[in-house]
């Protein structure tokens, strides 16, 4: 698993307790799937002292408690786990359906996106909800999924002036990415709709609903259903 070949993983300690796995160029078509396979393989290995795994587009950062094992042991166990990463590529991904209300009160930027892309509202909704998305990684705020798979016809730059407050559950796009705001926060992505589903709940056993590698489908719902389900989620 040295860095000699294209399919090899490069391991490097970037801090006393943080080991980075590099798996290729972010632009390569298979790099993200290799990151997810590596993360799955390392997690499945249940390495003692592994505290956290933070994946990105081409890397994964592993954080260790080196009071429980030394750096050499940690690296050796990670390399052993990565030998099984190709098996994880064949695993069936978990599919999550996320309901989305695209009605005017929820889709704050839907009309602007439609105009910018030369589409109707109905075409934007059909393209957005008809796509298959993969959770690349979580970031920005707890549980925020960066989603790959946005149709090229919808690619739109983020707002030039971010909103000081984006409502929780906002389903949005920026460039070639899609995402969902789990919390009310500032943000500059263009909002196409809202979901009544809570993507992050610190009280749940698994606080983040979505995990890297999951497949996401957006399912259109009416505004009345959104209001009812959102009230029940609070």
Phi, psi and omega in degrees: 000031176284177182274020187287324185251166182297327183269005181276156176257134175264127178250135180210136175279121182254355173201172184305326185240011186239120179252124181259132173257121177252132190233021176130187179279139180302333183279345181292140189294335185255000185297315183297319179294327178291324176298313180298321178296319180295316180298316180298317182294318180292318180296320181293335182286347179045060181286126179296132180093353177282117186265320186205152175233123181239099179278155173225197185291325184228001184221166169221133180255123180254128179251130184241153167265099186283004170282343182259339173199153182274171186299320181296318178296317180299312182295320180298318180290326177294315179300321179295320179295322183292341175299337181261004182299320178303328178297326182290336179297333182272355182292146178283124182290154176283135182254131179239129174261126182246114178290141182224131171264119180261005182298159187310317180296339183257319183273073188300329183245009185298315180296320180295320177295317180301315180295315182296328184261003179067037183236165171272165175303316182297322179292320178299314181297316181296318180293314183294314183280344181271354183274160176251122184248149174242133177288112180286308177192173177252140180189190179070301173215159185307123177085359181287117182268129169272118188251128174265142177125004178297129177303139182302329181294343180258355183301120185218134179300154177293169181297143177290332178237107182300151174285141177291338179210118175259129181298146177297148181084000181294129179261121193221168177226156175203117185063234180260013183250156170238160180195173178223129179278111179286337185230157172287120184202168173292152179181153183244010178284156182273124189271119178264338182183190178221149175249144175275002182274133175278113181281341180219130178216111184297342181277345180283155177299318172247096189302321181271124180294321182256148179228154178308134181097342177296150173258134183242133171241131175267131183244117181296139174227162178282161183298320180299319178294321178300313182298317181296314183288324179294322178296322179288338182279342184280000000 
